[in-house]
GROMACS .gro file of C-alpha atoms in nm:
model
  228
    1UNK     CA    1  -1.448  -0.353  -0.205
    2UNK     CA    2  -1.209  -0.596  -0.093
    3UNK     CA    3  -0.860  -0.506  -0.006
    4UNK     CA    4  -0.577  -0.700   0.032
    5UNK     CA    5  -0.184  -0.680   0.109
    6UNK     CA    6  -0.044  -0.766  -0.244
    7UNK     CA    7   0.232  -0.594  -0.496
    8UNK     CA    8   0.079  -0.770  -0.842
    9UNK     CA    9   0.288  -0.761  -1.165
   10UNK     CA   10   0.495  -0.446  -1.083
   11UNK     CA   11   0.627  -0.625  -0.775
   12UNK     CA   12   0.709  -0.885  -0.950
   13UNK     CA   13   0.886  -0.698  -1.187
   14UNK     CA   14   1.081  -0.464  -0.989
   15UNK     CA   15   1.231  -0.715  -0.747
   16UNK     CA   16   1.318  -0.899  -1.004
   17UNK     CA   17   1.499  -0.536  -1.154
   18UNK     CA   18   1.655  -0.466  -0.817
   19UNK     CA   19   1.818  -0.798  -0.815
   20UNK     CA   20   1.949  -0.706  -1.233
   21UNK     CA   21   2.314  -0.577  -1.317
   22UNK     CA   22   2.160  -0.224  -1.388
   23UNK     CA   23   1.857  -0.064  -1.369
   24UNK     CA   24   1.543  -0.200  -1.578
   25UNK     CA   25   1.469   0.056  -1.879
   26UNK     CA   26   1.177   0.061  -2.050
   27UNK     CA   27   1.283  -0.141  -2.415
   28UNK     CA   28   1.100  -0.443  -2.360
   29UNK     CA   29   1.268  -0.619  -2.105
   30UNK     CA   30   1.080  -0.968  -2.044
   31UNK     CA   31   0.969  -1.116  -1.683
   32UNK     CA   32   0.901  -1.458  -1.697
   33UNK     CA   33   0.716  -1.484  -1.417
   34UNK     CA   34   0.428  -1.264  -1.516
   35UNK     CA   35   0.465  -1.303  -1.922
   36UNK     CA   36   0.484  -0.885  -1.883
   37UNK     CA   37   0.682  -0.688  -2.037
   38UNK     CA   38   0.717  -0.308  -1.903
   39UNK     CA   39   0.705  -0.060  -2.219
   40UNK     CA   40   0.761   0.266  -2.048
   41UNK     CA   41   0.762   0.402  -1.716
   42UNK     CA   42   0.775   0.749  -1.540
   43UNK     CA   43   1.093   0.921  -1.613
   44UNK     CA   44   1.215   0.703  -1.873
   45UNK     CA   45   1.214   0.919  -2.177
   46UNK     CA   46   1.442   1.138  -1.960
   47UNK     CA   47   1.648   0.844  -1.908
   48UNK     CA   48   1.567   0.787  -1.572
   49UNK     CA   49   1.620   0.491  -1.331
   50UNK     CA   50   1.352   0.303  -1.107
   51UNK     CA   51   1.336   0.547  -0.791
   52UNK     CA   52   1.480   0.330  -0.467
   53UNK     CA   53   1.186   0.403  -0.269
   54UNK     CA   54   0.984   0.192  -0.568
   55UNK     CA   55   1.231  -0.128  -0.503
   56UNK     CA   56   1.274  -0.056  -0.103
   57UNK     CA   57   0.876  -0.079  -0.118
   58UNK     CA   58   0.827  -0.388  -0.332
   59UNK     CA   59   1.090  -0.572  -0.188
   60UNK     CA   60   0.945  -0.556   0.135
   61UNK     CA   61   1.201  -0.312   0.330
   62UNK     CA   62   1.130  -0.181   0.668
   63UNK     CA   63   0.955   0.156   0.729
   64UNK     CA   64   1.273   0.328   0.846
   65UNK     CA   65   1.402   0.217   0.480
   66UNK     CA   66   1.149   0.352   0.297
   67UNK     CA   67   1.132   0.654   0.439
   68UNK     CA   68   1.496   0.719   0.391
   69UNK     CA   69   1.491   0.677   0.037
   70UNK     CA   70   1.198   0.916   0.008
   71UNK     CA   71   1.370   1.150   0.226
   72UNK     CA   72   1.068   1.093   0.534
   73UNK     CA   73   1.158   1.158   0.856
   74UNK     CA   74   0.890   1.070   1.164
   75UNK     CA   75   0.636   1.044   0.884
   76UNK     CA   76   0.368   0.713   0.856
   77UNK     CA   77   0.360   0.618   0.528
   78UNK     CA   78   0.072   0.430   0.318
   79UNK     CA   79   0.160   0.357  -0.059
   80UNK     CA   80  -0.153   0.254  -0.273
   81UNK     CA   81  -0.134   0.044  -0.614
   82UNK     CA   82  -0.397   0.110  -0.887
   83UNK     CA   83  -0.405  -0.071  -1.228
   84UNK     CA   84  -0.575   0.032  -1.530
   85UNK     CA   85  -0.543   0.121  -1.882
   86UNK     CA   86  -0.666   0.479  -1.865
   87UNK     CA   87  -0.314   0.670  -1.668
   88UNK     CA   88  -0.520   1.009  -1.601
   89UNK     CA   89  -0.837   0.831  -1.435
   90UNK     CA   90  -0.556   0.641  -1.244
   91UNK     CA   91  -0.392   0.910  -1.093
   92UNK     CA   92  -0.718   1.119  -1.020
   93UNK     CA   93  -0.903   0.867  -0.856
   94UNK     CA   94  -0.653   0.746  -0.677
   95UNK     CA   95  -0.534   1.104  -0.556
   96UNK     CA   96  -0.856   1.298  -0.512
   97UNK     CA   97  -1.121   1.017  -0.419
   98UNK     CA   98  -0.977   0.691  -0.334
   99UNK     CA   99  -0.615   0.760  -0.080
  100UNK     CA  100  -0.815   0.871   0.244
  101UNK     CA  101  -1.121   0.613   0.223
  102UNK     CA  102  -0.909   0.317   0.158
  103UNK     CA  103  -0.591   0.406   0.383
  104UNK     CA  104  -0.924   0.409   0.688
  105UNK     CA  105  -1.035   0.091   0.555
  106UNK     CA  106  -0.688  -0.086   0.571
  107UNK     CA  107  -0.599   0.019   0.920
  108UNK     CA  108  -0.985  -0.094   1.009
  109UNK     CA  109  -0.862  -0.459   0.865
  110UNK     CA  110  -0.508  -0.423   1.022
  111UNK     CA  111  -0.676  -0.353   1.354
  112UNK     CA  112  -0.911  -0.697   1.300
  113UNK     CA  113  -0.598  -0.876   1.193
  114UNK     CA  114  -0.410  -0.775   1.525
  115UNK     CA  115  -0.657  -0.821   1.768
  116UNK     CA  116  -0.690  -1.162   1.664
  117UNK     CA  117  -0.357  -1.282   1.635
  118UNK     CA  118  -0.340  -1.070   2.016
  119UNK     CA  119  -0.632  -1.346   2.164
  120UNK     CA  120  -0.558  -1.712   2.065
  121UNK     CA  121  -0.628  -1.842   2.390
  122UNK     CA  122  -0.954  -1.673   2.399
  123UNK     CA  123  -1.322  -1.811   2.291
  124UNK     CA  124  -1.417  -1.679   1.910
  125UNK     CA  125  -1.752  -1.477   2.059
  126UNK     CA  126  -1.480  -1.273   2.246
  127UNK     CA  127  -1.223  -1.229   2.000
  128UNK     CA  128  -1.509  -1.129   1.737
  129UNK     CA  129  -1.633  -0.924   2.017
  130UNK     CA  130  -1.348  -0.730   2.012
  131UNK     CA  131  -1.263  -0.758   1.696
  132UNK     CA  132  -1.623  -0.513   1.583
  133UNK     CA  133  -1.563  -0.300   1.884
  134UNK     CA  134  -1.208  -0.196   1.799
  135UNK     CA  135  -1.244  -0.189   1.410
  136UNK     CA  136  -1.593  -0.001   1.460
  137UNK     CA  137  -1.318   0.257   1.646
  138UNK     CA  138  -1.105   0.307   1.407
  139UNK     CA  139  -1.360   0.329   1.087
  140UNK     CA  140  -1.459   0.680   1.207
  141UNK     CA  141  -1.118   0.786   1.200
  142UNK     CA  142  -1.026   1.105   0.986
  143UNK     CA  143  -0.677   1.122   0.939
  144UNK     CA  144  -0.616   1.474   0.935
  145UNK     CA  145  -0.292   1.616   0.808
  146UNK     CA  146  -0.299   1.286   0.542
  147UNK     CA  147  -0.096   1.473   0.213
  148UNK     CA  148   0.052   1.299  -0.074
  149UNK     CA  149   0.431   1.227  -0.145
  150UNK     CA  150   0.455   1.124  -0.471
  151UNK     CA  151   0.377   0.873  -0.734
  152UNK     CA  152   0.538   0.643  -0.972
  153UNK     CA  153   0.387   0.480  -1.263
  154UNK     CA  154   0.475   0.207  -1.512
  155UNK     CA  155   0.311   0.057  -1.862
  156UNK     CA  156   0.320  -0.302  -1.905
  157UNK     CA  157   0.181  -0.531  -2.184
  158UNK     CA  158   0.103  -0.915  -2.184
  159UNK     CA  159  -0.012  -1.134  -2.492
  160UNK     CA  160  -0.337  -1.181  -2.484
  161UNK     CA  161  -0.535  -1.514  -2.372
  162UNK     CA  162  -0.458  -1.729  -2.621
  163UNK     CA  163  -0.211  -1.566  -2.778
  164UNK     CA  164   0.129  -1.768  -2.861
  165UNK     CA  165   0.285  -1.496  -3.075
  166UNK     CA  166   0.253  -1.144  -3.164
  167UNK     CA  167   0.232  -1.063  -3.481
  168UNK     CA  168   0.089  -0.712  -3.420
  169UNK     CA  169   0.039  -0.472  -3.142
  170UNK     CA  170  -0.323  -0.585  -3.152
  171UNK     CA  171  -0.269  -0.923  -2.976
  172UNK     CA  172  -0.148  -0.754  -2.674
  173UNK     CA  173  -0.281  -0.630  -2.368
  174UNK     CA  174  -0.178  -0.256  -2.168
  175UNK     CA  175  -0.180  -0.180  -1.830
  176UNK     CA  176  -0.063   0.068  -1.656
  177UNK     CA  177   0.023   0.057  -1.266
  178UNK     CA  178  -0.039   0.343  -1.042
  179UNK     CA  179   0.156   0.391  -0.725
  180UNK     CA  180   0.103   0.704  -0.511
  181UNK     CA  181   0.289   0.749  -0.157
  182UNK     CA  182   0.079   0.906   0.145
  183UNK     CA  183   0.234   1.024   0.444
  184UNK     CA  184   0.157   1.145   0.780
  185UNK     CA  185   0.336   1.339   1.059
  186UNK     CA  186   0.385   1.025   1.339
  187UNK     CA  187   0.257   1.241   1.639
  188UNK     CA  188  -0.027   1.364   1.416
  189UNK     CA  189  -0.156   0.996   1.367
  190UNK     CA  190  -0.061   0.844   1.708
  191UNK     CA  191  -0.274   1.129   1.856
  192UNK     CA  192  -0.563   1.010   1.638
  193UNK     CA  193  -0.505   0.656   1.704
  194UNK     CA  194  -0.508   0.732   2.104
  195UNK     CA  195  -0.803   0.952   2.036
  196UNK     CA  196  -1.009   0.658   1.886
  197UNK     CA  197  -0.951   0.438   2.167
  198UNK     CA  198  -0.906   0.645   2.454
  199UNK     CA  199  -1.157   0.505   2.711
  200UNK     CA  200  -1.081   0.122   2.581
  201UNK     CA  201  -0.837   0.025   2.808
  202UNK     CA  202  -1.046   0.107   3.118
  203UNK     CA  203  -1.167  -0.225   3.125
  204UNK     CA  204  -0.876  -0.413   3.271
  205UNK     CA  205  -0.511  -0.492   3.222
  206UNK     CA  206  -0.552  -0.702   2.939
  207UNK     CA  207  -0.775  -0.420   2.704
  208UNK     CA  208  -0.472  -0.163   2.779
  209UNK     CA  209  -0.234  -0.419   2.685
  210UNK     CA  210  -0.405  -0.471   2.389
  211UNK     CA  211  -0.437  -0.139   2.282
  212UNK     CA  212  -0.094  -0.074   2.331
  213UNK     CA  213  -0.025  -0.326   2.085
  214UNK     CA  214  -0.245  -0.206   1.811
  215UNK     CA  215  -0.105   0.114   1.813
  216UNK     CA  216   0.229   0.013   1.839
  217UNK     CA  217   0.172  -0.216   1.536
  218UNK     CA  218   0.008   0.055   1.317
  219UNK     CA  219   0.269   0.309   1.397
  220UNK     CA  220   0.544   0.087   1.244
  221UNK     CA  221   0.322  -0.070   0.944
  222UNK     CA  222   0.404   0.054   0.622
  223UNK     CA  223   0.114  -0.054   0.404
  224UNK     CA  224   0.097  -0.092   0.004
  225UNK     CA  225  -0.317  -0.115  -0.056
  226UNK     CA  226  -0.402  -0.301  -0.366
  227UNK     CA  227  -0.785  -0.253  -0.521
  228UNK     CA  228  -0.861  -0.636  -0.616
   0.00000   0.00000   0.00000
């Protein structure tokens, strides 16, 4: 299962809402960009507006920023996106079976992704040396005290391939899209991360160095996970 760092058509949609007059509701309003339309969305038969955490997220905004508008304090945060046309299966995979395996697996690829970019000048046996050592790390970590936030949904609909023209509700496509907001007490998780790789830096200057940087990296990611 490959994942990758990507918002998909909500994104898309919601920074183009933040950017709107007023709030996006859920009558139809078109997005050019992704030919999607959303059709309803979590809260909006209560008349409801987009949470800020939702745009703050999908706009890109810091850590510190999202946290705020989810009311966070010292808290990692890992926000995972799930499309499908089935809402319940969404939100019980996601919840119950998916958040903990694929929040390890994205700070496993994080950890690749750092150590590379943290050894240019070095040969590419080395860097993938290190590269399976500290990945192979952090793949065995638990992440105890991981609890869910909340969630946010929306329903979209697209013509189908082909399609010009609706005539009918038949020549369009549903989707809904699934976000759900993990968190973790900062202390909690930099104990875990130090844990992992305790006895790396022994080596020399240069592995503590390094490790310093992944951790500080990880500690101030905040990650939306995408299931491509």
């Amino acid at each position: 299962m490959k994942i990758v760092k990507s918002f998909g058509i909500i994104a898309a949609a919601l920074i183009f809402a933040s950017c709107a007059s007023k709030p996006v509701k859920g009558e139809g309003f078109t997005f050019a960009a992704s030919k999607a339309e959303i059709v309803d969305y979590k809260g909006q038969s209560f008349g409801a507006d987009i949470p800020s955490w939702v745009i703050d997220a999908t706009n890109g905004k810091s850590k510190e920023t999202v946290a705020k508008a989810l009311g966070l304090k010292n808290k990692m945060i890992w926000i995972l996106q799930r499309d499908g046309q089935n809402l319940d299966m969404l939100q019980i995979w996601t919840d119950q079976v998916d958040g903990r395996t694929e929040i390890a697996s994205g700070i496993e690829q994080n950890v690749g992704d750092i150590v590379k970019a943290s050894m240019t000048n070095e040969s590419s046996t080395d860097v993938n040396r290190k590269v399976s050592e500290y990945s192979t790390r952090l793949s065995n970590i638990t992440l105890n005290g991981l609890s869910k936030e909340t969630d946010y949904w929306t329903k979209t609909r697209s013509l189908k391939t082909g399609v010009k023209k609706a005539l009918n509700d038949s020549d369009y496509n549903y989707k809904y899209t699934y976000l759900v907001v993990f968190s973790m007490d900062e202390n909690v998780y930099e104990r875990q991360l130090n844990a992992a790789l305790d006895d790396l830096d022994n080596y020399d200057d240069q592995a503590e160095t390094l490790r310093k940087r992944i951790t500080e990296q990880l500690m101030n990611q905040i990650e939306i996970e995408v299931e491509k």
